[in-house]
PDB file of C-alpha atoms in Angstrom:
ATOM      1  CA  ASP P   1     -46.930 -24.336  37.266  1.00 61.00           C
ATOM      2  CA  THR P   2     -47.569 -24.690  41.082  1.00 65.00           C
ATOM      3  CA  GLU P   3     -47.715 -21.313  42.286  1.00 91.00           C
ATOM      4  CA  VAL P   4     -50.360 -18.236  42.931  1.00 97.00           C
ATOM      5  CA  THR P   5     -49.200 -14.584  41.218  1.00 97.00           C
ATOM      6  CA  GLN P   6     -50.704 -11.455  42.529  1.00 98.00           C
ATOM      7  CA  THR P   7     -50.259  -8.216  41.329  1.00 98.00           C
ATOM      8  CA  PRO P   8     -49.484  -5.410  42.108  1.00 98.00           C
ATOM      9  CA  LYS P   9     -47.104  -6.040  45.096  1.00 97.00           C
ATOM     10  CA  HIS P  10     -47.616  -2.705  46.723  1.00 98.00           C
ATOM     11  CA  LEU P  11     -50.108  -0.652  45.976  1.00 97.00           C
ATOM     12  CA  VAL P  12     -51.118   3.416  47.644  1.00 97.00           C
ATOM     13  CA  MET P  13     -54.344   4.932  47.044  1.00 95.00           C
ATOM     14  CA  GLY P  14     -56.568   7.574  47.931  1.00 93.00           C
ATOM     15  CA  MET P  15     -60.176   7.161  49.545  1.00 92.00           C
ATOM     16  CA  THR P  16     -61.607   8.294  46.011  1.00 91.00           C
ATOM     17  CA  ASN P  17     -59.471   6.161  43.829  1.00 92.00           C
ATOM     18  CA  LYS P  18     -60.794   2.862  42.126  1.00 96.00           C
ATOM     19  CA  LYS P  19     -58.070   0.492  41.777  1.00 97.00           C
ATOM     20  CA  SER P  20     -58.002  -3.605  40.928  1.00 98.00           C
ATOM     21  CA  LEU P  21     -55.922  -6.756  42.213  1.00 98.00           C
ATOM     22  CA  LYS P  22     -55.230  -9.448  40.474  1.00 98.00           C
ATOM     23  CA  CYS P  23     -54.620 -12.895  40.982  1.00 98.00           C
ATOM     24  CA  GLU P  24     -53.448 -15.454  39.087  1.00 98.00           C
ATOM     25  CA  GLN P  25     -53.024 -19.606  39.365  1.00 96.00           C
ATOM     26  CA  HIS P  26     -52.482 -22.351  36.529  1.00 90.00           C
ATOM     27  CA  MET P  27     -52.738 -25.601  38.963  1.00 90.00           C
ATOM     28  CA  GLY P  28     -56.013 -25.960  37.885  1.00 89.00           C
ATOM     29  CA  HIS P  29     -57.993 -25.405  41.350  1.00 91.00           C
ATOM     30  CA  ARG P  30     -61.399 -25.030  41.559  1.00 90.00           C
ATOM     31  CA  ALA P  31     -61.886 -22.574  44.123  1.00 93.00           C
ATOM     32  CA  MET P  32     -60.151 -19.402  45.214  1.00 95.00           C
ATOM     33  CA  TYR P  33     -60.185 -17.076  47.489  1.00 96.00           C
ATOM     34  CA  TRP P  34     -59.268 -13.731  48.828  1.00 98.00           C
ATOM     35  CA  TYR P  35     -58.349 -13.127  52.554  1.00 97.00           C
ATOM     36  CA  LYS P  36     -57.173  -9.560  54.529  1.00 98.00           C
ATOM     37  CA  GLN P  37     -54.478  -9.631  56.872  1.00 98.00           C
ATOM     38  CA  LYS P  38     -53.794  -7.431  59.512  1.00 97.00           C
ATOM     39  CA  ALA P  39     -50.467  -6.761  61.363  1.00 94.00           C
ATOM     40  CA  LYS P  40     -49.758  -9.796  63.983  1.00 92.00           C
ATOM     41  CA  LYS P  41     -53.491 -11.314  62.890  1.00 96.00           C
ATOM     42  CA  PRO P  42     -54.534 -14.812  61.308  1.00 97.00           C
ATOM     43  CA  PRO P  43     -55.637 -14.093  57.897  1.00 97.00           C
ATOM     44  CA  GLU P  44     -59.440 -12.772  57.470  1.00 95.00           C
ATOM     45  CA  LEU P  45     -61.656 -14.606  54.819  1.00 95.00           C
ATOM     46  CA  MET P  46     -63.094 -12.183  52.659  1.00 97.00           C
ATOM     47  CA  PHE P  47     -64.743 -14.562  49.641  1.00 96.00           C
ATOM     48  CA  VAL P  48     -64.670 -17.387  48.087  1.00 94.00           C
ATOM     49  CA  TYR P  49     -65.188 -18.622  44.381  1.00 94.00           C
ATOM     50  CA  SER P  50     -65.819 -22.090  43.565  1.00 91.00           C
ATOM     51  CA  TYR P  51     -65.932 -23.185  40.161  1.00 91.00           C
ATOM     52  CA  GLU P  52     -66.076 -19.749  39.460  1.00 93.00           C
ATOM     53  CA  LYS P  53     -69.031 -18.732  41.170  1.00 93.00           C
ATOM     54  CA  LEU P  54     -69.604 -16.635  44.343  1.00 93.00           C
ATOM     55  CA  SER P  55     -69.705 -19.279  46.899  1.00 89.00           C
ATOM     56  CA  ILE P  56     -68.520 -17.589  50.398  1.00 88.00           C
ATOM     57  CA  ASN P  57     -68.936 -13.678  51.200  1.00 90.00           C
ATOM     58  CA  GLU P  58     -68.249 -12.814  54.189  1.00 90.00           C
ATOM     59  CA  SER P  59     -70.383  -9.648  54.752  1.00 90.00           C
ATOM     60  CA  VAL P  60     -67.509  -7.673  53.189  1.00 95.00           C
ATOM     61  CA  PRO P  61     -68.462  -4.153  52.945  1.00 95.00           C
ATOM     62  CA  SER P  62     -69.332  -3.396  49.442  1.00 95.00           C
ATOM     63  CA  ARG P  63     -66.364  -1.075  48.307  1.00 96.00           C
ATOM     64  CA  PHE P  64     -64.912  -4.631  47.541  1.00 97.00           C
ATOM     65  CA  SER P  65     -66.275  -5.917  44.832  1.00 97.00           C
ATOM     66  CA  PRO P  66     -64.640  -9.508  43.696  1.00 97.00           C
ATOM     67  CA  GLU P  67     -64.558 -11.153  40.465  1.00 97.00           C
ATOM     68  CA  CYS P  68     -63.836 -14.413  38.490  1.00 97.00           C
ATOM     69  CA  PRO P  69     -63.585 -13.876  35.133  1.00 96.00           C
ATOM     70  CA  ASN P  70     -62.345 -17.696  34.216  1.00 94.00           C
ATOM     71  CA  SER P  71     -60.947 -20.630  36.207  1.00 91.00           C
ATOM     72  CA  SER P  72     -57.548 -19.106  36.323  1.00 95.00           C
ATOM     73  CA  LEU P  73     -58.042 -15.527  37.493  1.00 97.00           C
ATOM     74  CA  LEU P  74     -59.370 -13.319  40.567  1.00 98.00           C
ATOM     75  CA  ASN P  75     -59.964 -10.084  40.785  1.00 98.00           C
ATOM     76  CA  LEU P  76     -60.902  -7.422  43.415  1.00 98.00           C
ATOM     77  CA  HIS P  77     -61.977  -4.363  42.771  1.00 98.00           C
ATOM     78  CA  LEU P  78     -61.300  -1.412  44.962  1.00 97.00           C
ATOM     79  CA  HIS P  79     -63.888   1.739  45.897  1.00 96.00           C
ATOM     80  CA  ALA P  80     -63.879   4.583  47.820  1.00 95.00           C
ATOM     81  CA  LEU P  81     -61.424   2.563  50.657  1.00 96.00           C
ATOM     82  CA  GLN P  82     -61.017   3.893  54.428  1.00 96.00           C
ATOM     83  CA  PRO P  83     -57.502   4.139  55.902  1.00 96.00           C
ATOM     84  CA  GLU P  84     -58.663   0.979  58.142  1.00 96.00           C
ATOM     85  CA  ASP P  85     -58.496  -1.021  54.635  1.00 97.00           C
ATOM     86  CA  SER P  86     -54.691  -1.042  54.812  1.00 98.00           C
ATOM     87  CA  ALA P  87     -53.497  -3.952  55.259  1.00 97.00           C
ATOM     88  CA  LEU P  88     -52.000  -7.505  53.301  1.00 98.00           C
ATOM     89  CA  TYR P  89     -54.297  -9.002  50.845  1.00 98.00           C
ATOM     90  CA  LEU P  90     -53.574 -12.159  49.973  1.00 98.00           C
ATOM     91  CA  CYS P  91     -55.078 -14.302  47.094  1.00 98.00           C
ATOM     92  CA  ALA P  92     -55.224 -18.504  47.567  1.00 97.00           C
ATOM     93  CA  SER P  93     -56.275 -21.263  45.590  1.00 96.00           C
ATOM     94  CA  SER P  94     -57.311 -25.034  46.235  1.00 93.00           C
ATOM     95  CA  GLY P  95     -59.267 -27.831  45.013  1.00 82.00           C
ATOM     96  CA  ALA P  96     -56.726 -30.773  43.914  1.00 59.00           C
ATOM     97  CA  GLY P  97     -56.871 -34.106  45.846  1.00 59.00           C
ATOM     98  CA  GLY P  98     -60.267 -33.249  47.189  1.00 65.00           C
ATOM     99  CA  TYR P  99     -59.177 -31.313  51.030  1.00 75.00           C
ATOM    100  CA  ASN P 100     -58.551 -27.661  51.595  1.00 83.00           C
ATOM    101  CA  GLU P 101     -54.839 -27.623  51.259  1.00 90.00           C
ATOM    102  CA  GLN P 102     -54.830 -23.928  49.993  1.00 94.00           C
ATOM    103  CA  PHE P 103     -52.232 -22.461  48.368  1.00 95.00           C
ATOM    104  CA  PHE P 104     -51.343 -18.759  48.770  1.00 97.00           C
ATOM    105  CA  GLY P 105     -50.043 -16.150  46.880  1.00 97.00           C
ATOM    106  CA  PRO P 106     -47.153 -13.389  47.714  1.00 97.00           C
ATOM    107  CA  GLY P 107     -49.665 -10.603  48.459  1.00 97.00           C
ATOM    108  CA  THR P 108     -50.401  -7.275  47.729  1.00 98.00           C
ATOM    109  CA  ARG P 109     -49.849  -4.351  50.325  1.00 97.00           C
ATOM    110  CA  LEU P 110     -52.756  -2.139  50.130  1.00 98.00           C
ATOM    111  CA  THR P 111     -52.047   1.357  52.062  1.00 97.00           C
ATOM    112  CA  VAL P 112     -55.081   3.771  51.743  1.00 97.00           C
ATOM    113  CA  LEU P 113     -54.316   7.513  52.664  1.00 95.00           C
TER     114      LEU P 113
ATOM    115  CA  GLU N   1     -68.762 -21.714  65.867  1.00 79.00           C
ATOM    116  CA  LEU N   2     -65.795 -23.312  65.489  1.00 84.00           C
ATOM    117  CA  LYS N   3     -62.750 -21.899  67.222  1.00 91.00           C
ATOM    118  CA  VAL N   4     -59.537 -22.864  66.773  1.00 95.00           C
ATOM    119  CA  GLU N   5     -56.614 -21.565  69.615  1.00 96.00           C
ATOM    120  CA  GLN N   6     -53.001 -21.737  69.650  1.00 98.00           C
ATOM    121  CA  ASN N   7     -50.818 -21.651  72.422  1.00 97.00           C
ATOM    122  CA  PRO N   8     -48.290 -20.018  73.373  1.00 97.00           C
ATOM    123  CA  LEU N   9     -48.977 -16.975  70.915  1.00 97.00           C
ATOM    124  CA  PHE N  10     -45.353 -15.942  71.341  1.00 97.00           C
ATOM    125  CA  LEU N  11     -42.229 -18.355  72.101  1.00 95.00           C
ATOM    126  CA  SER N  12     -38.612 -17.560  72.072  1.00 96.00           C
ATOM    127  CA  MET N  13     -36.538 -20.312  72.665  1.00 94.00           C
ATOM    128  CA  GLN N  14     -32.736 -21.060  72.338  1.00 96.00           C
ATOM    129  CA  GLU N  15     -31.178 -22.526  69.223  1.00 97.00           C
ATOM    130  CA  GLY N  16     -30.580 -26.444  69.892  1.00 97.00           C
ATOM    131  CA  LYS N  17     -33.495 -26.665  72.174  1.00 97.00           C
ATOM    132  CA  ASN N  18     -36.535 -28.659  71.520  1.00 97.00           C
ATOM    133  CA  TYR N  19     -40.537 -26.884  72.085  1.00 96.00           C
ATOM    134  CA  THR N  20     -44.318 -27.582  71.168  1.00 97.00           C
ATOM    135  CA  ILE N  21     -46.753 -25.082  69.616  1.00 98.00           C
ATOM    136  CA  TYR N  22     -50.383 -26.893  70.686  1.00 98.00           C
ATOM    137  CA  CYS N  23     -53.351 -26.282  68.149  1.00 98.00           C
ATOM    138  CA  ASN N  24     -56.922 -26.731  70.093  1.00 97.00           C
ATOM    139  CA  TYR N  25     -60.144 -26.675  68.270  1.00 95.00           C
ATOM    140  CA  SER N  26     -63.590 -26.588  69.516  1.00 93.00           C
ATOM    141  CA  THR N  27     -65.893 -28.745  67.116  1.00 84.00           C
ATOM    142  CA  THR N  28     -64.991 -32.422  65.307  1.00 81.00           C
ATOM    143  CA  SER N  29     -62.839 -31.870  62.261  1.00 80.00           C
ATOM    144  CA  ASP N  30     -60.420 -34.706  61.134  1.00 78.00           C
ATOM    145  CA  ARG N  31     -58.437 -32.159  58.607  1.00 88.00           C
ATOM    146  CA  LEU N  32     -55.690 -30.110  59.984  1.00 93.00           C
ATOM    147  CA  TYR N  33     -53.364 -27.680  58.066  1.00 96.00           C
ATOM    148  CA  TRP N  34     -50.059 -26.082  59.378  1.00 98.00           C
ATOM    149  CA  TYR N  35     -48.561 -23.136  57.724  1.00 98.00           C
ATOM    150  CA  ARG N  36     -45.612 -20.673  58.403  1.00 98.00           C
ATOM    151  CA  GLN N  37     -45.809 -17.098  57.721  1.00 98.00           C
ATOM    152  CA  ASP N  38     -42.022 -15.093  57.098  1.00 97.00           C
ATOM    153  CA  PRO N  39     -42.857 -11.351  58.356  1.00 93.00           C
ATOM    154  CA  GLY N  40     -44.120  -9.631  55.771  1.00 91.00           C
ATOM    155  CA  LYS N  41     -44.554 -12.242  53.640  1.00 94.00           C
ATOM    156  CA  SER N  42     -47.190 -14.830  52.623  1.00 95.00           C
ATOM    157  CA  LEU N  43     -48.158 -17.874  53.970  1.00 97.00           C
ATOM    158  CA  GLU N  44     -46.180 -21.208  53.304  1.00 96.00           C
ATOM    159  CA  SER N  45     -48.276 -24.982  53.701  1.00 95.00           C
ATOM    160  CA  LEU N  46     -46.309 -26.769  56.119  1.00 97.00           C
ATOM    161  CA  PHE N  47     -47.994 -29.956  56.376  1.00 97.00           C
ATOM    162  CA  VAL N  48     -51.808 -31.806  55.865  1.00 95.00           C
ATOM    163  CA  LEU N  49     -53.266 -33.867  58.240  1.00 94.00           C
ATOM    164  CA  LEU N  50     -56.154 -35.822  57.425  1.00 89.00           C
ATOM    165  CA  SER N  51     -56.753 -38.335  59.543  1.00 88.00           C
ATOM    166  CA  ASN N  52     -56.585 -39.426  63.573  1.00 89.00           C
ATOM    167  CA  GLY N  53     -53.691 -40.114  64.539  1.00 90.00           C
ATOM    168  CA  ALA N  54     -51.893 -38.254  61.324  1.00 93.00           C
ATOM    169  CA  VAL N  55     -47.846 -37.770  61.716  1.00 96.00           C
ATOM    170  CA  LYS N  56     -45.789 -35.921  59.202  1.00 97.00           C
ATOM    171  CA  GLN N  57     -42.356 -34.523  59.665  1.00 98.00           C
ATOM    172  CA  GLU N  58     -40.442 -32.080  57.785  1.00 97.00           C
ATOM    173  CA  GLY N  59     -36.859 -31.529  58.678  1.00 97.00           C
ATOM    174  CA  ARG N  60     -37.001 -29.882  62.410  1.00 97.00           C
ATOM    175  CA  LEU N  61     -40.675 -29.994  62.467  1.00 98.00           C
ATOM    176  CA  MET N  62     -42.822 -32.443  63.056  1.00 98.00           C
ATOM    177  CA  ALA N  63     -46.589 -32.176  63.256  1.00 98.00           C
ATOM    178  CA  SER N  64     -49.343 -34.598  64.578  1.00 97.00           C
ATOM    179  CA  LEU N  65     -53.170 -34.900  64.757  1.00 96.00           C
ATOM    180  CA  ASP N  66     -55.504 -36.212  67.610  1.00 95.00           C
ATOM    181  CA  THR N  67     -58.884 -35.473  66.453  1.00 92.00           C
ATOM    182  CA  LYS N  68     -60.390 -37.389  69.642  1.00 92.00           C
ATOM    183  CA  ALA N  69     -58.723 -34.594  71.698  1.00 94.00           C
ATOM    184  CA  ARG N  70     -59.066 -32.036  68.951  1.00 94.00           C
ATOM    185  CA  LEU N  71     -55.677 -31.228  69.463  1.00 96.00           C
ATOM    186  CA  SER N  72     -52.741 -30.948  66.872  1.00 97.00           C
ATOM    187  CA  THR N  73     -49.228 -30.253  67.704  1.00 98.00           C
ATOM    188  CA  LEU N  74     -46.140 -28.677  66.023  1.00 98.00           C
ATOM    189  CA  HIS N  75     -42.801 -30.388  67.286  1.00 98.00           C
ATOM    190  CA  ILE N  76     -39.876 -28.170  67.206  1.00 97.00           C
ATOM    191  CA  THR N  77     -36.535 -30.210  67.740  1.00 97.00           C
ATOM    192  CA  ALA N  78     -33.224 -28.583  68.060  1.00 97.00           C
ATOM    193  CA  ALA N  79     -34.696 -25.160  66.832  1.00 97.00           C
ATOM    194  CA  VAL N  80     -32.474 -23.044  64.611  1.00 97.00           C
ATOM    195  CA  HIS N  81     -32.498 -19.337  63.836  1.00 96.00           C
ATOM    196  CA  ASP N  82     -34.210 -20.135  60.067  1.00 96.00           C
ATOM    197  CA  LEU N  83     -37.502 -21.359  61.882  1.00 97.00           C
ATOM    198  CA  SER N  84     -37.811 -18.091  63.055  1.00 97.00           C
ATOM    199  CA  ALA N  85     -41.664 -16.904  62.174  1.00 98.00           C
ATOM    200  CA  THR N  86     -45.136 -17.348  62.398  1.00 98.00           C
ATOM    201  CA  TYR N  87     -47.102 -20.412  62.555  1.00 98.00           C
ATOM    202  CA  PHE N  88     -50.857 -20.919  61.706  1.00 98.00           C
ATOM    203  CA  CYS N  89     -53.069 -23.777  62.320  1.00 98.00           C
ATOM    204  CA  ALA N  90     -55.834 -24.129  60.377  1.00 96.00           C
ATOM    205  CA  VAL N  91     -59.187 -26.476  60.530  1.00 93.00           C
ATOM    206  CA  ASP N  92     -61.663 -27.239  57.465  1.00 85.00           C
ATOM    207  CA  SER N  93     -65.009 -25.334  59.347  1.00 77.00           C
ATOM    208  CA  THR N  94     -67.431 -27.705  57.764  1.00 69.00           C
ATOM    209  CA  PHE N  95     -66.835 -30.638  55.629  1.00 62.00           C
ATOM    210  CA  GLY N  96     -67.336 -29.360  51.775  1.00 62.00           C
ATOM    211  CA  THR N  97     -67.620 -25.299  52.410  1.00 70.00           C
ATOM    212  CA  ASP N  98     -63.983 -24.169  51.593  1.00 79.00           C
ATOM    213  CA  LYS N  99     -63.659 -22.527  55.010  1.00 87.00           C
ATOM    214  CA  LEU N 100     -60.469 -22.811  56.744  1.00 90.00           C
ATOM    215  CA  ILE N 101     -60.890 -21.459  60.179  1.00 92.00           C
ATOM    216  CA  PHE N 102     -57.189 -20.354  61.482  1.00 96.00           C
ATOM    217  CA  GLY N 103     -55.469 -19.949  64.819  1.00 97.00           C
ATOM    218  CA  THR N 104     -54.476 -17.301  66.054  1.00 96.00           C
ATOM    219  CA  GLY N 105     -51.061 -18.180  65.244  1.00 97.00           C
ATOM    220  CA  THR N 106     -47.307 -18.272  67.465  1.00 98.00           C
ATOM    221  CA  ARG N 107     -44.802 -16.325  66.796  1.00 97.00           C
ATOM    222  CA  LEU N 108     -41.819 -18.477  67.137  1.00 97.00           C
ATOM    223  CA  GLN N 109     -38.179 -16.267  67.678  1.00 97.00           C
ATOM    224  CA  VAL N 110     -34.729 -18.780  68.022  1.00 97.00           C
ATOM    225  CA  PHE N 111     -32.202 -16.987  69.102  1.00 95.00           C
ATOM    226  CA  PRO N 112     -28.608 -17.866  69.802  1.00 90.00           C
TER     227      PRO N 112
END
């Protein structure tokens, strides 16, 4: 299996809702990432997990809460989001081969009303 | 702080023509990656360049890396419409930190 999967593909939520994004990879990669991408902009790093431990948090607001239950799974829990959080959320993984080529999932298109 | 700049930001080119996208970065790094993104889609890894002088080719695309000049190029040969997409370069921020710094992106549009 050489892909990263993400669910759901689309998500619409209100500002008081709680939802979760899910990401899975079965490539044996040691690192997993969450990115946020706005239209016509490069991906913006949010979190990095390495060997299931949070290694980078790019000063992301606490309404975004990551979780890494095991080496294949990565979740992003969402609570009390703002309309400006609407974006494409990308998961990626890397780690085979000793360099940082990242493989991206298809993304979740999030709309906050 | 590592900065990665691409130019041009937008490129409209005719089918059959050649062109080059440039990626400049501000600090020492010998690892550079090129990605492609179609509208509304995710990023697809195109090339991994791991040393000075590295050159990789796939179809009509060729990427190269000059670590001394802190420059990578993505050359397009005889462009076709299917190459229309946004292209990002990315650089390892610091060896061993897992963080990639992405360039601004170049939106390529190929017309007949």
